[in-house]
């Protein structure tokens, strides 16, 4: 394409050089060059003008063909680049989708494991009735935060139950003393 552009530039320069005498005659005679009397009165200038016009028209056709050829060539190159860019974009999109899927599966597995550990801890506490057991997820995420809140709740419940036992024992002791006192 660069060679075509250089050739096109040279042809345009030749066209300009060919048109210089023609334009000088048109400038000199104005619209008289289009009349029939111009050919009779200024035979030499008419012949120069006629030959320059024919040569200019021929060169213009050549330039026009060169421009069309250049246009087709540029179009082919650009479409080829677009096609290759399309394949590159599809490749990048595929790689990006794959990376997103990998991250999604890692995050999903992490969440699933946290939920599973939390569920197992709750099941263990439920089956063993051991309120002193703490639930650990082994992660540092929202599930762990929720299980820490559950652990604190279990600790408070355990404390409340221990307090209730203590109060019940005290009440039983007081009741026994009252019973002994009343029997006496």
Tab-separated table of C-alpha atoms in Angstrom:
chain	number	residue	atom	x	y	z
A	1	UNK	CA	0.000	0.000	0.000
A	2	UNK	CA	2.897	2.353	0.704
A	3	UNK	CA	4.222	1.758	-2.813
A	4	UNK	CA	0.771	2.445	-4.234
A	5	UNK	CA	0.581	5.701	-2.285
A	6	UNK	CA	3.999	6.791	-3.614
A	7	UNK	CA	2.914	5.928	-7.194
A	8	UNK	CA	-0.372	7.769	-6.679
A	9	UNK	CA	1.513	10.828	-5.404
A	10	UNK	CA	3.789	10.784	-8.460
A	11	UNK	CA	0.790	10.523	-10.818
A	12	UNK	CA	-0.934	13.419	-9.050
A	13	UNK	CA	2.236	15.520	-9.382
A	14	UNK	CA	2.372	14.658	-13.101
A	15	UNK	CA	-1.304	15.603	-13.434
A	16	UNK	CA	-0.584	18.905	-11.755
A	17	UNK	CA	2.364	19.517	-14.072
A	18	UNK	CA	0.219	18.646	-17.105
A	19	UNK	CA	-2.584	20.924	-15.947
A	20	UNK	CA	-0.308	23.936	-15.350
A	21	UNK	CA	-0.180	25.063	-19.040
A	22	UNK	CA	-3.857	24.231	-19.460
A	23	UNK	CA	-4.814	26.344	-16.436
A	24	UNK	CA	-2.586	29.169	-17.673
A	25	UNK	CA	-4.462	29.205	-20.998
A	26	UNK	CA	-7.834	29.119	-19.231
A	27	UNK	CA	-6.676	31.934	-16.967
A	28	UNK	CA	-5.483	33.919	-19.984
A	29	UNK	CA	-8.583	33.451	-22.154
A	30	UNK	CA	-11.271	32.729	-19.545
A	31	UNK	CA	-14.551	31.311	-20.859
A	32	UNK	CA	-13.561	32.050	-24.478
A	33	UNK	CA	-11.788	28.668	-24.553
A	34	UNK	CA	-15.233	27.023	-24.697
A	35	UNK	CA	-16.384	28.882	-27.804
A	36	UNK	CA	-16.029	27.653	-31.384
A	37	UNK	CA	-14.268	30.841	-32.444
A	38	UNK	CA	-11.394	30.126	-30.017
A	39	UNK	CA	-10.305	27.129	-32.105
A	40	UNK	CA	-10.155	29.290	-35.260
A	41	UNK	CA	-8.623	32.443	-33.788
A	42	UNK	CA	-6.008	30.801	-31.526
A	43	UNK	CA	-5.172	27.553	-33.292
A	44	UNK	CA	-1.851	26.902	-31.459
A	45	UNK	CA	-3.281	27.610	-28.002
A	46	UNK	CA	-6.371	25.543	-28.813
A	47	UNK	CA	-4.197	22.559	-29.818
A	48	UNK	CA	-2.114	22.910	-26.619
A	49	UNK	CA	-5.297	23.167	-24.532
A	50	UNK	CA	-6.904	20.210	-26.317
A	51	UNK	CA	-3.815	17.972	-25.935
A	52	UNK	CA	-3.392	18.960	-22.259
A	53	UNK	CA	-7.079	18.217	-21.612
A	54	UNK	CA	-6.820	14.758	-23.241
A	55	UNK	CA	-3.615	13.957	-21.358
A	56	UNK	CA	-5.139	15.248	-18.105
A	57	UNK	CA	-8.269	13.141	-18.597
A	58	UNK	CA	-6.146	10.052	-19.259
A	59	UNK	CA	-4.022	10.695	-16.181
A	60	UNK	CA	-7.130	11.336	-14.110
A	61	UNK	CA	-8.531	7.933	-15.121
A	62	UNK	CA	-5.232	6.303	-14.138
A	63	UNK	CA	-5.269	8.083	-10.781
A	64	UNK	CA	-8.878	7.090	-10.240
A	65	UNK	CA	-8.039	3.412	-10.926
A	66	UNK	CA	-5.018	3.642	-8.594
A	67	UNK	CA	-7.224	5.105	-5.852
A	68	UNK	CA	-9.770	2.307	-6.278
A	69	UNK	CA	-7.008	-0.316	-6.169
A	70	UNK	CA	-5.556	1.301	-3.043
A	71	UNK	CA	-9.003	1.452	-1.489
A	72	UNK	CA	-9.587	-2.267	-2.102
A	73	UNK	CA	-6.172	-3.144	-0.749
A	74	UNK	CA	-6.641	-1.054	2.393
A	75	UNK	CA	-10.087	-2.564	2.838
A	76	UNK	CA	-8.681	-6.106	2.573
A	77	UNK	CA	-5.897	-5.332	5.052
A	78	UNK	CA	-8.317	-3.725	7.492
A	79	UNK	CA	-10.786	-6.604	7.247
A	80	UNK	CA	-7.944	-9.054	7.792
A	81	UNK	CA	-6.884	-7.105	10.897
A	82	UNK	CA	-10.485	-7.006	12.121
A	83	UNK	CA	-10.752	-10.745	11.641
A	84	UNK	CA	-7.536	-11.415	13.558
A	85	UNK	CA	-8.616	-8.961	16.277
A	86	UNK	CA	-11.899	-10.835	16.510
A	87	UNK	CA	-10.063	-14.100	17.186
A	88	UNK	CA	-7.836	-12.395	19.756
A	89	UNK	CA	-10.874	-10.867	21.468
A	90	UNK	CA	-12.643	-14.233	21.531
A	91	UNK	CA	-9.522	-15.828	23.014
A	92	UNK	CA	-9.247	-13.150	25.698
A	93	UNK	CA	-12.948	-13.466	26.447
A	94	UNK	CA	-12.576	-17.238	26.815
A	95	UNK	CA	-9.586	-16.869	29.144
A	96	UNK	CA	-11.425	-14.245	31.195
A	97	UNK	CA	-14.502	-16.477	31.451
A	98	UNK	CA	-12.323	-19.387	32.537
A	99	UNK	CA	-10.602	-17.285	35.221
A	100	UNK	CA	-13.984	-16.047	36.481
A	101	UNK	CA	-15.288	-19.612	36.634
A	102	UNK	CA	-12.224	-20.755	38.586
A	103	UNK	CA	-12.606	-17.894	41.081
A	104	UNK	CA	-16.329	-18.589	41.342
A	105	UNK	CA	-15.737	-22.266	42.053
A	106	UNK	CA	-13.048	-21.478	44.681
A	107	UNK	CA	-15.307	-18.970	46.451
A	108	UNK	CA	-18.294	-21.297	46.170
A	109	UNK	CA	-16.311	-24.203	47.631
A	110	UNK	CA	-15.069	-21.998	50.485
A	111	UNK	CA	-18.611	-20.895	51.351
A	112	UNK	CA	-19.882	-24.468	51.089
A	113	UNK	CA	-17.132	-25.733	53.430
A	114	UNK	CA	-17.844	-22.966	55.969
A	115	UNK	CA	-21.552	-23.754	55.964
A	116	UNK	CA	-20.847	-27.498	56.247
A	117	UNK	CA	-18.503	-27.011	59.235
A	118	UNK	CA	-21.042	-24.740	60.925
A	119	UNK	CA	-23.800	-27.280	60.352
A	120	UNK	CA	-21.636	-30.122	61.708
A	121	UNK	CA	-20.806	-28.064	64.820
A	122	UNK	CA	-24.484	-27.312	65.430
A	123	UNK	CA	-25.391	-30.989	64.953
A	124	UNK	CA	-22.676	-32.029	67.416
A	125	UNK	CA	-23.945	-29.574	70.038
A	126	UNK	CA	-27.522	-30.720	69.450
A	127	UNK	CA	-26.706	-34.410	69.752
A	128	UNK	CA	-24.257	-34.180	72.688
A	129	UNK	CA	-26.129	-31.396	74.523
A	130	UNK	CA	-22.673	-29.947	75.280
A	131	UNK	CA	-23.189	-26.193	75.417
A	132	UNK	CA	-19.533	-25.584	76.250
A	133	UNK	CA	-18.423	-26.706	72.744
A	134	UNK	CA	-17.508	-23.886	70.340
A	135	UNK	CA	-18.231	-24.011	66.625
A	136	UNK	CA	-15.191	-23.279	64.442
A	137	UNK	CA	-15.407	-22.889	60.647
A	138	UNK	CA	-11.679	-22.467	60.111
A	139	UNK	CA	-12.219	-19.441	57.884
A	140	UNK	CA	-12.280	-15.702	58.325
A	141	UNK	CA	-15.551	-14.883	56.607
A	142	UNK	CA	-19.160	-14.008	57.389
A	143	UNK	CA	-19.981	-17.603	58.367
A	144	UNK	CA	-17.238	-17.491	60.985
A	145	UNK	CA	-18.684	-14.208	62.304
A	146	UNK	CA	-22.134	-15.796	62.525
A	147	UNK	CA	-20.741	-18.849	64.340
A	148	UNK	CA	-18.885	-16.619	66.823
A	149	UNK	CA	-22.235	-14.966	67.565
A	150	UNK	CA	-23.790	-18.431	68.047
A	151	UNK	CA	-20.867	-19.398	70.323
A	152	UNK	CA	-21.484	-16.302	72.456
A	153	UNK	CA	-25.194	-17.157	72.563
A	154	UNK	CA	-24.366	-20.717	73.650
A	155	UNK	CA	-22.045	-19.360	76.346
A	156	UNK	CA	-24.820	-17.050	77.605
A	157	UNK	CA	-27.348	-19.909	77.538
A	158	UNK	CA	-24.890	-22.166	79.363
A	159	UNK	CA	-24.368	-19.447	81.967
A	160	UNK	CA	-28.127	-18.968	82.311
A	161	UNK	CA	-28.634	-22.712	82.765
A	162	UNK	CA	-25.826	-22.869	85.356
A	163	UNK	CA	-27.399	-19.923	87.190
A	164	UNK	CA	-30.789	-21.646	87.033
A	165	UNK	CA	-29.233	-24.836	88.482
A	166	UNK	CA	-27.614	-22.842	91.251
A	167	UNK	CA	-30.895	-21.097	92.000
A	168	UNK	CA	-32.739	-24.420	91.912
A	169	UNK	CA	-30.236	-25.969	94.345
A	170	UNK	CA	-30.556	-22.971	96.648
A	171	UNK	CA	-34.338	-23.189	96.424
A	172	UNK	CA	-34.195	-26.913	97.129
A	173	UNK	CA	-31.907	-26.266	100.089
A	174	UNK	CA	-34.203	-23.554	101.405
A	175	UNK	CA	-37.201	-25.830	100.856
A	176	UNK	CA	-35.495	-28.659	102.712
A	177	UNK	CA	-34.655	-26.353	105.607
A	178	UNK	CA	-38.217	-25.117	105.670
A	179	UNK	CA	-39.469	-28.652	105.547
A	180	UNK	CA	-37.149	-29.683	108.381
A	181	UNK	CA	-38.107	-26.623	110.365
A	182	UNK	CA	-41.798	-27.208	109.840
A	183	UNK	CA	-41.472	-30.883	110.822
A	184	UNK	CA	-39.737	-29.891	114.030
